[in-house]
N, C-alpha and C. Protein backbone atom coordinates (compact mmCIF):
# COMPACT_ATOMS: atom_id res chain seq x y z
N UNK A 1 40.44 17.47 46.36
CA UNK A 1 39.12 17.85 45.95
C UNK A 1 38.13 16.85 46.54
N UNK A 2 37.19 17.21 47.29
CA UNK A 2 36.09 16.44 47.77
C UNK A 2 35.22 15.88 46.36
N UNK A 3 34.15 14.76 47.34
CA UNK A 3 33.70 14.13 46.41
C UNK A 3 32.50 15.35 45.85
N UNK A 4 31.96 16.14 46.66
CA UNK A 4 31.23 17.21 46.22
C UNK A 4 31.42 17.67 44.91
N UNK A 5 32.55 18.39 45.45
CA UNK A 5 32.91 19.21 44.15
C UNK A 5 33.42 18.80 43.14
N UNK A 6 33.87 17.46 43.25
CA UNK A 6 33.98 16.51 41.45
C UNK A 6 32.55 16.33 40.70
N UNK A 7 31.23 16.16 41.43
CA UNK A 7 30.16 15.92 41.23
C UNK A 7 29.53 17.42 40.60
N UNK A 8 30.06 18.64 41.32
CA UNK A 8 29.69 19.89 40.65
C UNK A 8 30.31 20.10 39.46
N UNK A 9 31.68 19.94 39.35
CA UNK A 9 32.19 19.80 38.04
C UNK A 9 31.89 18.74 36.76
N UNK A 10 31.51 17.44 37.19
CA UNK A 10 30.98 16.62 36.39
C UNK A 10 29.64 17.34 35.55
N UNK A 11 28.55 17.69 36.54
CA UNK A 11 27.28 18.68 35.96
C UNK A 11 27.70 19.91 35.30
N UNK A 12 28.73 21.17 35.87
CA UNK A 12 29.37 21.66 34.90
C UNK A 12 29.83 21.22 33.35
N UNK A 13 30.54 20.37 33.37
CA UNK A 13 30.92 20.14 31.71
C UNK A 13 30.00 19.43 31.41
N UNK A 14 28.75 18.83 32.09
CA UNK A 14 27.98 18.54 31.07
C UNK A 14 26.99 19.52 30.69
N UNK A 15 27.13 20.45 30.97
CA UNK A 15 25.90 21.54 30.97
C UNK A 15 26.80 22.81 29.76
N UNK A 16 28.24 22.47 30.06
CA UNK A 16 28.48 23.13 28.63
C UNK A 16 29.12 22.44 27.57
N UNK A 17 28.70 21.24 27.46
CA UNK A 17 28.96 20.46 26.33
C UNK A 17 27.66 20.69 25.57
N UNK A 18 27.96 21.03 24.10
CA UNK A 18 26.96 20.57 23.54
C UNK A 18 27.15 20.08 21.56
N UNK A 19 26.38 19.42 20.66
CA UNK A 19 26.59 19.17 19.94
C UNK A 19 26.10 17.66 19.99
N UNK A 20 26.25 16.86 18.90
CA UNK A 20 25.86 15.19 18.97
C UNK A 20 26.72 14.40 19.58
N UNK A 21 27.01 13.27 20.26
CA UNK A 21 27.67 12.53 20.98
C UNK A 21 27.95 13.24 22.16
N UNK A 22 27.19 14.52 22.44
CA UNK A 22 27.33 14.74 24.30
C UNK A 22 26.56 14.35 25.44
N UNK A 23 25.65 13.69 24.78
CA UNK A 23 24.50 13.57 25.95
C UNK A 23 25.04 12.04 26.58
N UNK A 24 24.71 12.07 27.60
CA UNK A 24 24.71 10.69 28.02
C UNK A 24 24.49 9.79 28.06
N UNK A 25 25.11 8.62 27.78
CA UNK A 25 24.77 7.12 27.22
C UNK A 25 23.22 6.62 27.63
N UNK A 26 23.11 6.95 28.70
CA UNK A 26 21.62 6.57 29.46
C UNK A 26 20.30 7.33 28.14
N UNK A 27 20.31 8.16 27.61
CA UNK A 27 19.77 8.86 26.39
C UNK A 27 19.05 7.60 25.17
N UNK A 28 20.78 7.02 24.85
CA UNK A 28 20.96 6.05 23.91
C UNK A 28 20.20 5.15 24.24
N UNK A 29 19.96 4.51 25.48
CA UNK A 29 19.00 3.57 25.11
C UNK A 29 17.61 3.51 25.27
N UNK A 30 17.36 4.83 25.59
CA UNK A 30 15.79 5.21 25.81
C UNK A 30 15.48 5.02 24.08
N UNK A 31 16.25 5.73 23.52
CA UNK A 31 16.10 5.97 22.10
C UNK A 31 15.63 4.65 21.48
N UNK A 32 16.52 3.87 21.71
CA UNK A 32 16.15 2.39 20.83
C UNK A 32 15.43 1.29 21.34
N UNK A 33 14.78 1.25 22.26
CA UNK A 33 13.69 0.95 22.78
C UNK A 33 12.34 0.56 22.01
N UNK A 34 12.56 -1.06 21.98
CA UNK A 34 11.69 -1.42 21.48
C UNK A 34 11.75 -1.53 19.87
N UNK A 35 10.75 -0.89 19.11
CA UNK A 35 10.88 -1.04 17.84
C UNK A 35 11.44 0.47 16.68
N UNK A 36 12.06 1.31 18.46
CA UNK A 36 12.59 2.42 17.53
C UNK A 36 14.02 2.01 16.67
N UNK A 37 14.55 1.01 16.77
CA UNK A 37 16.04 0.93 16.32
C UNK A 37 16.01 -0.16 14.89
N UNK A 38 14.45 -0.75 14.79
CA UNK A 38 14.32 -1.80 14.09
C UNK A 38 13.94 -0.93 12.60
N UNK A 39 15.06 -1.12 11.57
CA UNK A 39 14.86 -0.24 10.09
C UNK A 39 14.13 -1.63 9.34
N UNK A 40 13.46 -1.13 8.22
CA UNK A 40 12.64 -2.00 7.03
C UNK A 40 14.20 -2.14 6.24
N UNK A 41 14.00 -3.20 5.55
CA UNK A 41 15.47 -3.69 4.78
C UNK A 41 14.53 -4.00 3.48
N UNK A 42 15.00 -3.80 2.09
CA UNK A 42 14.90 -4.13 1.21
C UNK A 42 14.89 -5.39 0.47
N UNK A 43 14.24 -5.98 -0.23
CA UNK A 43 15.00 -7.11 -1.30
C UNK A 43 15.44 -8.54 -0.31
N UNK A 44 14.96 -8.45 0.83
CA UNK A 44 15.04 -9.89 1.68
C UNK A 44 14.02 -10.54 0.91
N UNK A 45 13.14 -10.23 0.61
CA UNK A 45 12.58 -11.26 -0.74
C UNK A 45 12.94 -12.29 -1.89
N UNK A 46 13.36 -11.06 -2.30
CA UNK A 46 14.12 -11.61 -3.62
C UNK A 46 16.32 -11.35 -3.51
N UNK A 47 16.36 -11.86 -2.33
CA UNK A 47 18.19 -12.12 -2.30
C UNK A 47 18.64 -13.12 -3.24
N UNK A 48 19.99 -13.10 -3.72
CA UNK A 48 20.28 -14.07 -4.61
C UNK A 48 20.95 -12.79 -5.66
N UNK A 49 21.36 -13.42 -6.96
CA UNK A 49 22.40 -12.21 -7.96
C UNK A 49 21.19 -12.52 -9.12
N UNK A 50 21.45 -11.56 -9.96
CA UNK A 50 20.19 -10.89 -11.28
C UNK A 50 20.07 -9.29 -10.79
N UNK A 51 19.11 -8.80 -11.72
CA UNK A 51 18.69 -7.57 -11.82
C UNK A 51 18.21 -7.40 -10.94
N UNK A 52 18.23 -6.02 -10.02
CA UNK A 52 17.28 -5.64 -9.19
C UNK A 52 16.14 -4.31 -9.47
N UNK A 53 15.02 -4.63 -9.30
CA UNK A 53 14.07 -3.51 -9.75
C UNK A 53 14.50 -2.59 -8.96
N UNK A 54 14.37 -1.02 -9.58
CA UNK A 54 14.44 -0.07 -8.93
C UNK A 54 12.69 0.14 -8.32
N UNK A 55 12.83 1.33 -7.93
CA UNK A 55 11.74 1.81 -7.30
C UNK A 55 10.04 1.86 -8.12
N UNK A 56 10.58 1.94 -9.60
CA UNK A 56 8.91 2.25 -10.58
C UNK A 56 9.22 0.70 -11.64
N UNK A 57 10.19 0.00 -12.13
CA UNK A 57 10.46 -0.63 -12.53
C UNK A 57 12.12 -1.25 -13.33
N UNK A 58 12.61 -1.87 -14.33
CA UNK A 58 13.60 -2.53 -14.67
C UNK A 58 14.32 -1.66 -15.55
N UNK A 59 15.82 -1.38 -15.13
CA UNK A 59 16.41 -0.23 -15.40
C UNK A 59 17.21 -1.24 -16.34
N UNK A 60 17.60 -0.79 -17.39
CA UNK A 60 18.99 -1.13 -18.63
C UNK A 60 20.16 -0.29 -19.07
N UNK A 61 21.06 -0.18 -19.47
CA UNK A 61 22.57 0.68 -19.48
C UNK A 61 22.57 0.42 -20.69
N UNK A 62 22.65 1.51 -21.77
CA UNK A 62 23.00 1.20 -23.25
C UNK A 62 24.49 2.04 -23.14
N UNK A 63 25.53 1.64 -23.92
CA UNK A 63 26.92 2.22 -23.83
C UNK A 63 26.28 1.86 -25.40
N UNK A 64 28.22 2.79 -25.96
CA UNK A 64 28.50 2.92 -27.12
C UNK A 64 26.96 3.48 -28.18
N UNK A 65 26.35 4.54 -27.40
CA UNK A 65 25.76 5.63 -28.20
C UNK A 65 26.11 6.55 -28.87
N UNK A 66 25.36 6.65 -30.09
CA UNK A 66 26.18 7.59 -30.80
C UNK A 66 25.89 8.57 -30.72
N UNK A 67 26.62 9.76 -30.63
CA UNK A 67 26.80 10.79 -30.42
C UNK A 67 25.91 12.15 -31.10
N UNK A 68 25.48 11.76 -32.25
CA UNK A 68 24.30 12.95 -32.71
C UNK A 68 22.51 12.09 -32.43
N UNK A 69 22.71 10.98 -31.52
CA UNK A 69 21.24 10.33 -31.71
C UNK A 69 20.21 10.79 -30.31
N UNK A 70 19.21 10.80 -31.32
CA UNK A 70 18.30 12.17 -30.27
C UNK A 70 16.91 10.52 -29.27
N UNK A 71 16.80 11.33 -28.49
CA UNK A 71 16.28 10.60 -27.96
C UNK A 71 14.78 9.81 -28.22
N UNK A 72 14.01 10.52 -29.16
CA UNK A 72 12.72 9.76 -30.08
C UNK A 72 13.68 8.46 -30.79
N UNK A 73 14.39 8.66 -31.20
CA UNK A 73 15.16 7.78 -31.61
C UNK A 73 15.35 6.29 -31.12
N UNK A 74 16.12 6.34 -29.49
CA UNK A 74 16.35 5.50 -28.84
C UNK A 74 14.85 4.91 -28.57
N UNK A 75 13.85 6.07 -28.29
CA UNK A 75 12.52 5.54 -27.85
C UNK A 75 11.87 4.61 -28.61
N UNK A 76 11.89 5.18 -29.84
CA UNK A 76 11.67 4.06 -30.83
C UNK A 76 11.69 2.86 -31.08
N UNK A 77 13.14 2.54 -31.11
CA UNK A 77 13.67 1.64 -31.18
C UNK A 77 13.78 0.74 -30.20
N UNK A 78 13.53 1.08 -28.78
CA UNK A 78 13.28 -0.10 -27.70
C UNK A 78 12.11 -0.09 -27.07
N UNK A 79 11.40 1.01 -27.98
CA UNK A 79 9.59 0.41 -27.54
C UNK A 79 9.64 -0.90 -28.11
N UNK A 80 9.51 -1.05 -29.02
CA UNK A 80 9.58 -2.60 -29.65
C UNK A 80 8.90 -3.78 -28.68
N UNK A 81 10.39 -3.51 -27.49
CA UNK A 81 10.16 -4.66 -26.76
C UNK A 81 9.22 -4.23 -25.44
N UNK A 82 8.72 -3.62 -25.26
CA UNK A 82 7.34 -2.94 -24.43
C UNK A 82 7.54 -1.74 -23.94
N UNK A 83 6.78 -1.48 -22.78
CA UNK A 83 5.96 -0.27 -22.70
C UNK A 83 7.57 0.87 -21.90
N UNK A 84 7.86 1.84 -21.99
CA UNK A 84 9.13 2.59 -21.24
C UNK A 84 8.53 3.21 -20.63
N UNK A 85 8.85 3.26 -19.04
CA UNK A 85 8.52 4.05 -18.62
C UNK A 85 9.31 5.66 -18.37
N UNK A 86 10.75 5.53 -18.96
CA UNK A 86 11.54 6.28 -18.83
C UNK A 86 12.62 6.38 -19.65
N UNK A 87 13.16 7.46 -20.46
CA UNK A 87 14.75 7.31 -20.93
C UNK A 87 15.22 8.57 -20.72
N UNK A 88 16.83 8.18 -20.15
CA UNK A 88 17.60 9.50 -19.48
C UNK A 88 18.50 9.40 -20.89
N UNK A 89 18.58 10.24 -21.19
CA UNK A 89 20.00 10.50 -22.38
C UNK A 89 20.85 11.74 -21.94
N UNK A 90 22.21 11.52 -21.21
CA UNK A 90 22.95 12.66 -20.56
C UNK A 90 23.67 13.20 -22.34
N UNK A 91 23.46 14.80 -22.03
CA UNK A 91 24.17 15.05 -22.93
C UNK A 91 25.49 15.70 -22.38
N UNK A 92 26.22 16.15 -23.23
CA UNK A 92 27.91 16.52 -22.72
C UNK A 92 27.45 18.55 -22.62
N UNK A 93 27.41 19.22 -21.57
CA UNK A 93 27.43 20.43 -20.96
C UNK A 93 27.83 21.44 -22.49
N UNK A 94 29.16 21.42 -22.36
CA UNK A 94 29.99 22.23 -23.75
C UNK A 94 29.54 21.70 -25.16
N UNK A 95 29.30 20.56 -25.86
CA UNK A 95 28.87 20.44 -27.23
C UNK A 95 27.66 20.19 -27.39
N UNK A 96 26.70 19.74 -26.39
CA UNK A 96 25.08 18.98 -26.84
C UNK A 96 25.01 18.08 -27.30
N UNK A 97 26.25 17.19 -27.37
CA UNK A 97 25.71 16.19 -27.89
C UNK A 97 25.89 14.83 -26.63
N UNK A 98 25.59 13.29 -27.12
CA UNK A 98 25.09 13.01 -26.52
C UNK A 98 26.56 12.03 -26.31
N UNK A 99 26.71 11.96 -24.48
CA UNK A 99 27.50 11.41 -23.84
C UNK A 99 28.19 10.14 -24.06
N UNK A 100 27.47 9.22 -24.93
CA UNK A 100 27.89 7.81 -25.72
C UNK A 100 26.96 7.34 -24.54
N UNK A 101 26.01 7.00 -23.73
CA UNK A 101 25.25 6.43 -22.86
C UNK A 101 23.43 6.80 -22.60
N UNK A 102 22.82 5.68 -21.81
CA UNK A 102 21.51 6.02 -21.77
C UNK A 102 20.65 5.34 -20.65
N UNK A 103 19.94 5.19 -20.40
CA UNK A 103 18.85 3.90 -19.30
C UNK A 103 17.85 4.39 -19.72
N UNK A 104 17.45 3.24 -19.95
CA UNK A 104 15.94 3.00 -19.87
C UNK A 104 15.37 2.46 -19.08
N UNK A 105 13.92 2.97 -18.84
CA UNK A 105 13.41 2.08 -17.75
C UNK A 105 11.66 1.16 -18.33
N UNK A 106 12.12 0.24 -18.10
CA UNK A 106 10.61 -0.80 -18.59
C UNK A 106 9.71 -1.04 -17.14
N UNK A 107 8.77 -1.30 -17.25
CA UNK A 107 7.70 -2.23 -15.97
C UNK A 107 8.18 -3.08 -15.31
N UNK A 108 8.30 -4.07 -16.32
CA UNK A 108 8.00 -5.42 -16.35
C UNK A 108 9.83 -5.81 -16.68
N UNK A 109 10.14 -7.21 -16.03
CA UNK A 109 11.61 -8.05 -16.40
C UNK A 109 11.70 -8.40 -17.74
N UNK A 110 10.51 -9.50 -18.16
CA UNK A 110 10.58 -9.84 -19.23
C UNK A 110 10.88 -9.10 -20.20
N UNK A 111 9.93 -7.52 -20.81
CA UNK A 111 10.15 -6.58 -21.13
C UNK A 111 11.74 -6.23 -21.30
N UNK A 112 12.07 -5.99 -20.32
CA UNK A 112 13.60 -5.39 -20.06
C UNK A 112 15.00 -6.68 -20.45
N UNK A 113 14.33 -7.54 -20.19
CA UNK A 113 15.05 -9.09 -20.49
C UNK A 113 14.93 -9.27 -22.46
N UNK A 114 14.07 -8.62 -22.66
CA UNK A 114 14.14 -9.11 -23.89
C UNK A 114 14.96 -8.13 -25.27
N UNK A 115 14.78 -6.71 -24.54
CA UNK A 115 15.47 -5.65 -25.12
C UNK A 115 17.25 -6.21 -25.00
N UNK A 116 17.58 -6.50 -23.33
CA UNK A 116 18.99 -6.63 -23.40
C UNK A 116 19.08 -7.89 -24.50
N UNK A 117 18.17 -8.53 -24.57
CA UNK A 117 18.64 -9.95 -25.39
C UNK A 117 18.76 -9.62 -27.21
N UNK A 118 17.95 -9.00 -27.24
CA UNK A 118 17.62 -8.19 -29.10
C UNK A 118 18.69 -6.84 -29.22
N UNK A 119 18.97 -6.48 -28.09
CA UNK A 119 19.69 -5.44 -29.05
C UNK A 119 21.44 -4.79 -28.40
N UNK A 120 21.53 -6.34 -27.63
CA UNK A 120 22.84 -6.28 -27.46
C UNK A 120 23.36 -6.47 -28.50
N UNK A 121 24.67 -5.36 -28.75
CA UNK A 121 25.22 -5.54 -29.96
C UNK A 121 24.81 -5.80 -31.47
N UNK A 122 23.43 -4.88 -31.77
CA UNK A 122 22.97 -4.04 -32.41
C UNK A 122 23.06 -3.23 -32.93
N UNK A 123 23.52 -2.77 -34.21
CA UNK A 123 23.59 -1.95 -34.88
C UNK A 123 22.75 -0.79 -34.66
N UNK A 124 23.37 0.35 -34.13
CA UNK A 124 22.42 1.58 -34.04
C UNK A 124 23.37 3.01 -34.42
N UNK A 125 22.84 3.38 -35.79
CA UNK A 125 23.38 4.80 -35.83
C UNK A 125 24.89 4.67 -36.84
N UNK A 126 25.17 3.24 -36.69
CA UNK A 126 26.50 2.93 -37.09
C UNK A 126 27.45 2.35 -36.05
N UNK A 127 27.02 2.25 -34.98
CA UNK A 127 27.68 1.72 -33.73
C UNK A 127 27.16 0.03 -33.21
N UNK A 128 27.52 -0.25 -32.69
CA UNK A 128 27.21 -1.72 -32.06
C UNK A 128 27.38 -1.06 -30.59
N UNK A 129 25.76 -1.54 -30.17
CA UNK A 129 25.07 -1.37 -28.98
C UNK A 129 25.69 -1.92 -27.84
N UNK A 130 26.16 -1.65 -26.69
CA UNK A 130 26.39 -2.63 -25.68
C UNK A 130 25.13 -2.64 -24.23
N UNK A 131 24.44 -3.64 -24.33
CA UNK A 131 23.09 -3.40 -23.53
C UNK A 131 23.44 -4.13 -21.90
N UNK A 132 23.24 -3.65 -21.17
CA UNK A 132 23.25 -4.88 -19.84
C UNK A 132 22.32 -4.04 -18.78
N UNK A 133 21.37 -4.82 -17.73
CA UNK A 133 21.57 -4.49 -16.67
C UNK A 133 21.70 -3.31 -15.70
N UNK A 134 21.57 -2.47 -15.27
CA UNK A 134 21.76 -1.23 -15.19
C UNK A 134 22.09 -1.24 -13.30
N UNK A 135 21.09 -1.84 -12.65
CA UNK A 135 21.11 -2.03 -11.20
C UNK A 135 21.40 -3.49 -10.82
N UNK A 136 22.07 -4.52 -10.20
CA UNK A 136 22.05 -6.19 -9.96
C UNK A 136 22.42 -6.16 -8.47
N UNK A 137 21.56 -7.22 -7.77
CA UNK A 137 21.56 -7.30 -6.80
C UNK A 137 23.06 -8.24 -6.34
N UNK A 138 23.29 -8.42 -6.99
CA UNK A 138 25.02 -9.40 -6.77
C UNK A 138 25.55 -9.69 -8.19
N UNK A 139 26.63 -10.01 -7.89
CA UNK A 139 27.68 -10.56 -9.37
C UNK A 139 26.55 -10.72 -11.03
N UNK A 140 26.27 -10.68 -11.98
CA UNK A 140 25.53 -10.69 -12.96
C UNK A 140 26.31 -11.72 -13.81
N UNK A 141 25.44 -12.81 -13.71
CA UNK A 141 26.29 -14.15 -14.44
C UNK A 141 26.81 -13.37 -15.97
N UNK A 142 27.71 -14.02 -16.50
CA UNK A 142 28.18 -13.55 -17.96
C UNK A 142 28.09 -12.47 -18.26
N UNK A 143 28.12 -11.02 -17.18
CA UNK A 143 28.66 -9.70 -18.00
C UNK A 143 29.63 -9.51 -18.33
N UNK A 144 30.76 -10.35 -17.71
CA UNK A 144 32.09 -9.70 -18.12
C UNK A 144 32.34 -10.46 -19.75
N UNK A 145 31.89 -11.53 -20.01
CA UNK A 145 31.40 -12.46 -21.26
C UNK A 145 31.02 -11.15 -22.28
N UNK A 146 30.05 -10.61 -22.17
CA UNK A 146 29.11 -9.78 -22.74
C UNK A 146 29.53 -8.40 -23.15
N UNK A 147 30.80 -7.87 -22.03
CA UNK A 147 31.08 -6.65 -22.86
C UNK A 147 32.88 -7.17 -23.35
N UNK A 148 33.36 -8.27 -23.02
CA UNK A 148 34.35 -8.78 -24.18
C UNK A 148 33.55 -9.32 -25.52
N UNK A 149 32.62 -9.63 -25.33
CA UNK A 149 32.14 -9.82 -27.12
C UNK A 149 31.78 -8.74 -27.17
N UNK A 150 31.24 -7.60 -26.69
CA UNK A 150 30.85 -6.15 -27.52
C UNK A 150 31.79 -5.41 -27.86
N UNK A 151 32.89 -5.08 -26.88
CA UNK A 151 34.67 -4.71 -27.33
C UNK A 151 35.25 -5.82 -28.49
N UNK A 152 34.74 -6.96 -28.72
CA UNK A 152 35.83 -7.52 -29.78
C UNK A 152 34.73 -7.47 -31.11
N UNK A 153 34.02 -7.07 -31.16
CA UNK A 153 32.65 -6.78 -32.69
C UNK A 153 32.18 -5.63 -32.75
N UNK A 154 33.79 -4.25 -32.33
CA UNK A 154 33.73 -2.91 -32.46
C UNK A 154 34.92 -2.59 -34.05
C-alpha cells in the first residue's frame, strides 16, 4: 500500500468515527488554552477540619428522632438558639411517620454551634437527641467521642 492511500484511509476513519474521544488530540489543546481549563475551587479559604458551610448557611444532623414528632415541633425547639433557615424532616413513604432523622439549617456558626452544644443528648419526645455537624470539611475532632456517649445514655 502506498503512502497515498494510507493517508486516504487515515481521513476515511476519521470521517466515520464519531462520538467523544474521536476527534483529534490537536482539538484538546485548543480547548484548554489559556484560562479555559482553569476551574474556581471552593473552601481554599477556610482549609483545615470543622464544619463546612453549605451554600445559604450551617447545616446540623439530629438522629434518634422520634417517630410521631411533627416538624413545628423540632422548629420550636431549636429556634431557641437562632434564626433557621431551614428544616428537612424525611418521613418513611408506607407509614408517615418520621424517619428517626432531620437537618437543620442556621445562618450563622455560632448559632448552629450552640444548638449542637444544648441539645446534644437532650431529651426530646422521650428520646435522647444525638446532634452533630451535618457537612465537615475533614475529620471532626471528638465525633466519634460524641455518638459513644449518645449510644451509652440510650
Amino acid at each position: 500500500m502506498s503512502d497515498r492511500e494510507m493517508e486516504d484511509d487515515d481521513e476515511h476513519d476519521r470521517a466515520n468515527r464519531r462520538g467523544r474521544g474521536q476527534k483529534d488530540a490537536a482539538m484538546d489543546t485548543e480547548r484548554y488554552q489559556g484560562q479555559g481549563g482553569v476551574f474556581d475551587r471552593l473552601g481554599d479559604k477556610e482549609s483545615g477540619t470543622g464544619p463546612a458551610k453549605s451554600v445559604e448557611g450551617y447545616v446540623i444532623f439530629i438522629t434518634n428522632v422520634h417517630e410521631e414528632a411533627a416538624e413545628e415541633d423540632i422548629y420550636d425547639v431549636f429556634a431557641e438558639y437562632g434564626d433557621i433557615k431551614n428544616v428537612h424532616l424525611n418521613l418513611d413513604r408506607r407509614t408517615g411517620l418520621v424517619k428517626g432523622y432531620c437537618l437543620i439549617e442556621y445562618e450563622g456558626y455560632k448559632e448552629a454551634q450552640q444548638a449542637i452544644e444544648k441539645m446534644n443528648g437532650a431529651d426530646f419526645h422521650g428520646k435522647n437527641l444525638a446532634v452533630s455537624w451535618a457537612f465537615s470539611k475533614g475529620p471532626v475532632l471528638g465525633r466519634a467521642a460524641t455518638r459513644r456517649r449518645t449510644a451509652a445514655s440510650r
